[in-house]
Amino acid sequence: IQLYKQSLEIEPCDHLAFYNLGLLYATKGDFNNAIKNMQIYLTLYPTAPDARGAQDKIYEWEGKKKASTPTTSDPELVNTLKDPTHERNANFMMGFGITTPRGNTGLFDPTETDVSRFFSSGKLGLKNGFYTEIGVSVNPIALGGKTNKKIHFLFEPLAMRYSQNDIDWSKAGGFYANRSAYTKNFRLLEMGEKFGIRVDPAPQLFFSVYYKPALVMNVFEMEISQKTGDYEWSLMNANGSAYVRLSNTIGFAVRYHFLSIGYEFYSVNLKYDVRNYYHDATPQNTTGYDIITKAKGKTPIQFGVFRIALYL
């Protein structure tokens, strides 16, 4: 009995374990637990070839139960089996994956103006990158009551994610060929929640579709600039510490046991200060610098996210 209980801790939907537990409890004279475990067996495997025989045993034990007193003094006979549908109230989640930029993956046209480059076309020259995340999920809520346990409401109240992609403008050549000045890390930090629908077609197998709004902070100040001789050019000053934006993510995932694999579509409009100026660094200069272009605006960022997550 104890060994079968331990096996059910590992695989709570093993119907044969419930069948054998029913037989073992019956040999101990504990017909209450014998009946309960055999009923779980029939619930998990209603099309079993011996379903008729299992039901007959239940009828037999119900008759014996009325004529005898169950033995419950032995601690091993006290039923401590979990409901096969039981899950933890909360699960810790950690994930990682690949981010594939969309819409702004192409390199900008070097002849574009700075305002057009960052605010109209939004082509930041982003490359594929990675992300990592941690979060907490809670027990799914069954929709349709006890009659429908395959469709659930999915909720993750907390998820934090860090993502990083490279910006490489060196391929534009000319002024941008300096890789030390025009190859940077584009980094985002976000915190949000996840809402969705989960379908359970089989034990431990889940399909889900969800929406995740999140607050995005470009908390890592980034400036792309270059100095040449007595002059300094700064084409993009992205000081994200003052800006918090709202991102939108739609995704789907397949989860088996603790492993989840899925895909997400992620979008956010980030806010930047863009300046194009030259700075005369000679001692004779008294004006400091002259701004050629100065603008504030939003850059649309879109990602396709391949996602692998572990739930513990």
XYZ file of C-alpha atoms in Angstrom:
312
model
C 0.000 0.000 0.000
C 2.749 2.451 0.919
C 4.698 1.698 -2.268
C 1.646 2.321 -4.432
C 1.060 5.606 -2.593
C 4.639 6.625 -3.365
C 4.193 5.724 -7.024
C 1.065 7.914 -7.170
C 3.098 10.854 -5.854
C 5.158 10.508 -9.047
C 2.339 9.633 -11.466
C -1.021 10.607 -9.928
C -3.035 9.308 -12.894
C -1.780 5.698 -12.914
C -5.089 3.821 -13.034
C -3.495 0.428 -12.333
C -2.132 1.732 -9.023
C -5.665 2.647 -7.913
C -6.969 -0.765 -9.021
C -4.330 -2.638 -7.004
C -4.806 -0.338 -4.012
C -8.494 -1.270 -4.043
C -7.633 -4.962 -3.905
C -5.038 -4.457 -1.156
C -7.364 -2.412 1.039
C -10.009 -5.115 0.621
C -7.589 -7.777 1.922
C -7.092 -5.575 4.999
C -10.820 -5.297 5.520
C -10.815 -1.532 4.826
C -13.712 -1.583 2.381
C -14.225 2.207 2.449
C -10.789 2.819 0.931
C -11.123 -0.239 -1.302
C -14.326 1.153 -2.832
C -12.906 4.665 -3.139
C -9.772 3.556 -5.017
C -11.674 1.235 -7.335
C -14.067 4.080 -8.177
C -11.066 6.291 -9.050
C -9.791 3.464 -11.277
C -13.082 3.396 -13.181
C -13.084 7.190 -13.466
C -9.598 7.233 -14.975
C -10.205 4.190 -17.221
C -13.950 3.970 -17.927
C -13.373 1.839 -21.045
C -11.285 -0.795 -19.214
C -11.935 -4.377 -20.403
C -12.541 -5.394 -16.776
C -14.757 -2.419 -15.937
C -17.744 -4.703 -15.317
C -15.708 -6.893 -12.970
C -14.348 -3.849 -11.102
C -17.889 -2.556 -10.589
C -18.963 -5.979 -9.297
C -16.163 -5.840 -6.725
C -17.475 -2.483 -5.542
C -20.928 -4.000 -5.053
C -19.350 -6.945 -3.175
C -17.350 -4.652 -0.879
C -20.390 -2.477 -0.177
C -22.165 -5.579 1.074
C -19.218 -6.638 3.240
C -18.869 -3.086 4.593
C -22.365 -3.276 6.094
C -21.530 -6.555 7.838
C -18.130 -5.599 9.247
C -16.220 -2.704 10.798
C -13.365 -1.294 8.687
C -9.916 -1.559 10.166
C -8.538 1.970 10.457
C -6.292 1.717 13.540
C -3.244 0.805 11.457
C -1.694 4.119 10.261
C -0.843 2.471 6.917
C -4.542 1.991 6.211
C -5.562 5.623 6.626
C -6.286 6.995 3.180
C -3.858 9.813 2.405
C -4.059 9.531 -1.369
C -4.254 12.771 -3.288
C -7.017 13.550 -5.697
C -5.551 12.752 -9.144
C -6.551 16.216 -10.341
C -4.689 17.913 -7.476
C -2.005 20.465 -8.281
C 0.032 22.814 -6.159
C -1.628 26.115 -5.337
C 1.348 27.912 -6.885
C 4.184 26.915 -9.201
C 7.525 28.616 -9.688
C 8.339 29.125 -13.356
C 11.619 29.883 -15.101
C 12.007 30.225 -18.838
C 14.384 31.136 -21.617
C 14.229 31.439 -25.373
C 15.160 33.216 -28.587
C 13.821 36.608 -29.671
C 13.458 37.234 -33.401
C 12.791 40.912 -34.209
C 10.066 41.687 -36.742
C 9.442 44.851 -38.720
C 12.679 46.472 -37.601
C 15.165 43.709 -38.384
C 16.397 45.395 -41.571
C 19.199 47.930 -41.476
C 18.136 51.529 -42.010
C 18.863 53.435 -45.187
C 21.979 55.576 -44.472
C 20.450 58.429 -46.483
C 17.389 58.660 -44.233
C 17.027 61.478 -41.772
C 17.355 60.609 -38.094
C 13.704 61.409 -37.430
C 12.554 59.134 -40.255
C 14.981 56.408 -39.299
C 13.900 56.071 -35.684
C 10.294 57.224 -35.684
C 8.904 56.359 -39.115
C 10.602 53.237 -40.418
C 11.710 52.105 -36.966
C 14.548 50.096 -38.469
C 16.975 49.847 -35.611
C 19.002 47.070 -37.197
C 18.162 44.635 -34.397
C 19.541 41.115 -34.533
C 18.249 37.877 -33.035
C 18.746 37.767 -29.290
C 17.713 35.926 -26.148
C 15.543 36.349 -23.083
C 15.233 34.830 -19.640
C 12.323 35.050 -17.204
C 11.029 33.962 -13.815
C 7.483 33.999 -12.469
C 4.702 32.404 -10.461
C 1.601 30.595 -11.734
C -1.435 29.573 -9.698
C -3.852 26.666 -9.934
C -5.965 26.845 -13.111
C -9.690 27.369 -12.560
C -11.970 24.867 -14.303
C -14.588 26.435 -16.568
C -17.966 24.735 -16.687
C -17.888 23.348 -13.140
C -17.518 19.651 -12.402
C -19.018 18.606 -15.722
C -16.099 20.024 -17.722
C -12.608 19.642 -16.299
C -10.708 19.951 -19.576
C -10.993 23.709 -20.077
C -9.433 26.038 -17.513
C -8.758 29.714 -16.937
C -4.999 30.310 -16.901
C -3.423 32.966 -14.672
C 0.182 33.881 -13.872
C 0.105 36.836 -11.457
C 3.806 37.685 -11.766
C 6.387 37.319 -14.509
C 9.658 39.226 -14.879
C 11.667 39.057 -18.099
C 15.026 40.342 -19.315
C 15.757 40.398 -23.047
C 18.802 41.423 -25.046
C 19.380 41.996 -28.751
C 22.322 43.468 -30.603
C 22.185 46.646 -32.680
C 24.763 46.587 -35.480
C 24.972 49.581 -37.797
C 28.461 48.831 -39.133
C 27.088 47.219 -42.302
C 25.817 50.614 -43.423
C 29.447 51.505 -44.097
C 30.989 54.927 -44.260
C 30.414 56.923 -41.099
C 28.848 53.889 -39.377
C 31.696 51.429 -40.065
C 33.169 51.969 -36.599
C 31.939 48.818 -34.818
C 32.977 50.059 -31.375
C 30.609 53.016 -31.771
C 27.741 51.464 -33.705
C 27.420 47.950 -32.263
C 25.484 48.037 -28.987
C 23.301 45.863 -26.772
C 19.581 46.669 -26.822
C 18.235 45.554 -23.419
C 14.749 45.548 -21.927
C 13.299 44.647 -18.543
C 9.582 43.952 -18.152
C 7.125 42.879 -15.458
C 3.604 41.696 -16.202
C 0.777 39.202 -15.769
C -0.599 36.454 -17.991
C -4.261 35.594 -18.682
C -5.531 32.837 -20.921
C -7.389 29.605 -21.575
C -5.881 26.172 -20.982
C -7.174 22.927 -22.515
C -6.231 19.560 -20.993
C -6.739 16.864 -23.674
C -4.913 14.206 -21.622
C -3.379 13.849 -18.151
C -0.387 16.169 -17.703
C -0.772 17.544 -21.269
C -1.933 21.169 -21.636
C -2.507 23.558 -24.526
C -2.869 27.258 -23.771
C -3.560 30.545 -25.531
C -2.888 33.701 -23.549
C -2.430 37.470 -23.454
C 0.230 39.163 -21.344
C 0.344 42.933 -20.723
C 3.540 44.172 -19.091
C 5.364 47.316 -18.024
C 8.589 47.667 -20.003
C 11.554 49.635 -18.750
C 14.586 50.360 -20.891
C 16.482 50.894 -17.648
C 19.899 50.511 -19.220
C 20.939 53.856 -20.637
C 22.302 53.518 -24.136
C 23.995 56.153 -26.267
C 25.425 55.581 -29.705
C 28.038 58.206 -30.480
C 31.401 58.734 -32.107
C 34.260 61.206 -31.731
C 36.535 62.081 -34.624
C 39.266 64.630 -34.151
C 37.814 67.859 -32.845
C 34.224 66.823 -33.492
C 31.720 64.605 -31.741
C 28.579 63.111 -33.260
C 25.779 61.553 -31.262
C 23.113 60.033 -33.475
C 20.980 58.412 -30.828
C 20.597 59.050 -27.147
C 18.265 56.517 -25.599
C 17.887 57.297 -21.937
C 15.257 54.786 -20.889
C 15.493 55.408 -17.155
C 12.735 58.023 -17.371
C 10.390 55.996 -19.545
C 8.009 53.140 -18.765
C 5.916 51.745 -21.583
C 3.162 49.114 -21.858
C 3.884 46.029 -23.963
C 1.391 43.556 -25.418
C 2.106 39.864 -25.899
C -0.103 37.186 -27.458
C 1.148 33.615 -27.291
C 0.373 29.922 -27.295
C 2.160 27.021 -25.615
C 2.133 23.249 -25.232
C 3.042 21.916 -21.801
C 3.695 18.330 -20.712
C 4.346 17.789 -17.009
C 6.856 20.534 -16.114
C 8.088 21.443 -19.623
C 6.394 24.083 -21.776
C 7.278 25.048 -25.365
C 5.579 27.869 -27.237
C 5.698 30.971 -29.379
C 4.809 34.589 -28.588
C 4.236 37.767 -30.567
C 5.544 40.745 -28.598
C 5.111 44.455 -29.382
C 5.920 47.717 -27.608
C 6.353 51.372 -28.574
C 9.500 52.662 -26.896
C 10.215 56.341 -26.327
C 13.586 57.903 -27.162
C 15.415 61.186 -27.400
C 17.250 61.390 -30.714
C 19.925 63.988 -31.331
C 22.311 64.554 -34.206
C 24.875 67.208 -33.443
C 28.510 68.092 -33.830
C 30.670 69.229 -30.983
C 33.700 71.395 -31.646
C 36.122 70.371 -28.892
C 38.789 72.995 -29.660
C 39.573 75.517 -26.918
C 38.594 78.368 -29.237
C 35.018 77.146 -29.386
C 32.698 78.986 -27.003
C 29.318 77.608 -28.079
C 29.973 73.986 -27.130
C 27.896 72.185 -29.765
C 25.306 72.872 -32.433
C 22.320 70.512 -32.661
C 21.464 69.478 -36.200
C 18.446 67.339 -35.297
C 16.663 66.965 -31.979
C 13.436 65.037 -31.618
C 11.397 62.921 -29.237
C 9.197 60.084 -30.344
C 8.293 56.407 -30.186
C 9.946 53.510 -31.937
C 7.735 50.456 -32.636
C 9.462 47.253 -31.553
C 8.088 43.813 -32.458
C 9.471 40.404 -31.584
C 8.705 36.826 -32.365
C 9.645 34.875 -29.232
C 10.397 31.141 -29.187
C 9.805 30.140 -25.575
C 10.901 27.216 -23.395
C 9.783 27.249 -19.739
C 10.083 24.932 -16.744
C 7.454 24.824 -13.992
C 8.633 23.639 -10.577
